[in-house]
Amino acid sequence: MEQNRFKRLWQHWKCPRWRVEKFFPTADLERISREIGFSEQKHAGQIRFVVESRYTNSEVLAGVDPYTRALQWFGQLGVWDTEYNSGVLVYVSFADRMVEIIADRGVGRIVPQEKWQAVCDLMRESFRNEQYVHGLESGLEAVGSVLTECYPRQANTVCHDDLDNDVMMI
């Protein structure tokens, strides 16, 4: 157990934000942000992406895991507070090489967890191959497809863009 804790400390220590940002060029993140907006025109969901480079030493030692952290960001960014309870957070813990998807209750009642897990697996595969931007792109495409299939926009419904579309790098 201790060895795993120190290994994880090392993983987080070697992933400062400035180093992680090199894998996600600004132009690519801006393009993905625009694609989030285009995707949201096809379904009633609201998508938010967060890429967190690493946790503090105290967070690692306290055992903070990517799922817990994703829940924190879900609340802090107000992903739960959309008009149709349709927020979806795609959270990437870069140092842990983990992806978590947290869906608000409106989407969660309709979309089975297995679909979200398949998206996480798809993204992690790209990250394993060091194709980080491609991982975000494929994740967005897959999330958009799931939402279009399971939570389509109704014909006469006006959906407001409740969440910022920018990919958040932390």
XYZ file of C-alpha atoms in Angstrom:
170
model
C 0.000 0.000 0.000
C 2.762 2.476 0.941
C 4.644 1.701 -2.257
C 1.536 2.542 -4.292
C 1.141 5.811 -2.402
C 4.723 6.834 -3.152
C 4.398 5.737 -6.755
C 1.271 7.872 -7.074
C 3.023 10.833 -5.389
C 5.790 10.516 -7.971
C 3.271 10.336 -10.844
C 1.619 13.534 -9.660
C 4.869 15.311 -8.890
C 6.124 14.864 -12.463
C 2.941 16.287 -14.034
C 2.962 20.030 -13.318
C 0.458 22.034 -15.309
C 3.093 23.655 -17.548
C 4.272 20.220 -18.665
C 0.765 18.857 -19.247
C -0.273 21.943 -21.237
C 2.356 21.020 -23.837
C 0.234 17.988 -24.748
C -2.853 20.162 -25.296
C -2.031 23.085 -27.637
C -4.228 26.146 -27.187
C -5.469 26.053 -30.795
C -6.647 22.456 -30.337
C -8.421 23.276 -27.071
C -10.154 26.256 -28.692
C -11.297 24.040 -31.576
C -12.611 21.416 -29.156
C -14.449 24.150 -27.239
C -16.184 25.208 -30.457
C -17.019 21.560 -31.179
C -18.661 21.283 -27.756
C -20.988 24.135 -28.776
C -21.766 22.473 -32.122
C -22.432 19.157 -30.386
C -24.852 20.768 -27.937
C -27.020 21.936 -30.846
C -27.900 18.281 -31.582
C -29.033 17.191 -28.118
C -30.424 18.540 -24.861
C -27.220 17.872 -22.912
C -24.680 20.353 -21.608
C -21.056 19.162 -21.766
C -18.104 20.363 -19.711
C -14.505 19.101 -19.992
C -11.912 19.406 -17.221
C -8.289 18.262 -17.535
C -6.476 18.337 -14.201
C -2.724 17.908 -14.429
C -2.090 16.720 -10.863
C -3.207 16.856 -7.248
C -1.282 18.411 -4.389
C 0.861 16.126 -2.243
C -1.617 16.410 0.621
C -4.493 15.411 -1.685
C -2.574 12.366 -2.906
C -1.632 11.385 0.656
C -5.266 11.845 1.729
C -6.273 9.353 -0.949
C -8.247 11.700 -3.188
C -9.182 9.687 -6.261
C -10.328 10.797 -9.727
C -13.987 9.912 -9.099
C -14.106 11.976 -5.904
C -12.344 14.836 -7.625
C -14.743 14.673 -10.592
C -17.672 14.960 -8.176
C -16.041 18.013 -6.608
C -15.642 19.719 -9.997
C -19.187 18.686 -10.989
C -20.499 20.642 -8.015
C -18.041 23.523 -8.120
C -18.617 24.251 -11.824
C -22.399 23.989 -11.490
C -22.688 21.128 -13.984
C -25.640 19.954 -11.874
C -27.394 23.302 -12.320
C -28.593 23.198 -15.931
C -32.133 23.945 -17.066
C -33.008 20.321 -17.880
C -30.659 18.617 -15.373
C -28.656 17.585 -18.416
C -25.078 18.429 -17.465
C -22.289 15.986 -18.248
C -18.780 16.436 -16.875
C -15.910 14.684 -18.626
C -13.041 14.773 -16.150
C -9.445 13.767 -16.938
C -6.912 13.189 -14.174
C -3.753 13.412 -16.271
C -1.322 12.170 -13.622
C -3.540 9.164 -12.882
C -4.339 8.606 -16.587
C -7.985 8.246 -15.570
C -11.209 9.538 -17.071
C -14.473 9.920 -15.173
C -17.844 10.982 -16.543
C -20.420 12.384 -14.142
C -23.918 12.950 -15.529
C -26.660 14.967 -13.892
C -29.856 13.215 -12.824
C -31.838 14.060 -15.976
C -29.267 12.327 -18.164
C -28.394 9.704 -15.564
C -31.950 8.340 -15.567
C -31.783 7.727 -19.322
C -28.180 6.852 -20.179
C -26.846 3.570 -18.753
C -23.500 3.727 -16.931
C -22.034 1.205 -19.400
C -22.217 3.810 -22.180
C -20.213 6.288 -20.113
C -17.690 3.598 -19.198
C -17.190 2.821 -22.902
C -16.413 6.505 -23.539
C -13.915 6.541 -20.657
C -12.224 3.418 -22.028
C -12.030 4.954 -25.517
C -10.377 8.098 -24.173
C -7.939 6.186 -21.951
C -6.842 4.116 -24.949
C -5.897 7.299 -26.808
C -4.066 8.599 -23.741
C -2.174 5.300 -23.437
C -0.968 5.884 -27.009
C 0.011 9.465 -26.080
C -2.672 10.880 -28.383
C -4.032 13.311 -25.837
C -5.886 15.753 -28.097
C -7.341 12.833 -30.042
C -8.532 11.396 -26.724
C -10.477 14.576 -25.959
C -11.851 14.718 -29.503
C -12.979 11.095 -29.517
C -14.466 11.536 -26.055
C -16.457 14.575 -27.163
C -17.670 12.781 -30.270
C -18.728 9.740 -28.232
C -20.449 11.801 -25.521
C -22.248 13.789 -28.225
C -23.390 10.575 -29.911
C -24.667 9.116 -26.637
C -26.571 12.298 -25.847
C -27.976 12.600 -29.381
C -29.203 9.013 -29.181
C -30.490 9.012 -25.603
C -31.271 12.670 -24.874
C -32.120 14.312 -28.217
C -33.146 17.911 -28.482
C -36.915 18.232 -28.898
C -38.134 19.987 -32.040
C -39.598 23.151 -30.495
C -37.391 23.304 -27.433
C -35.024 26.183 -26.894
C -31.953 24.959 -25.035
C -29.749 27.536 -23.391
C -26.010 27.089 -23.235
C -25.869 26.916 -19.445
C -22.218 25.846 -19.137
C -18.995 27.318 -20.412
C -17.774 25.321 -23.426
C -14.079 25.950 -22.791
C -11.923 22.949 -21.917
C -10.716 23.759 -18.410
C -7.016 23.054 -17.803
C -6.023 22.950 -14.146
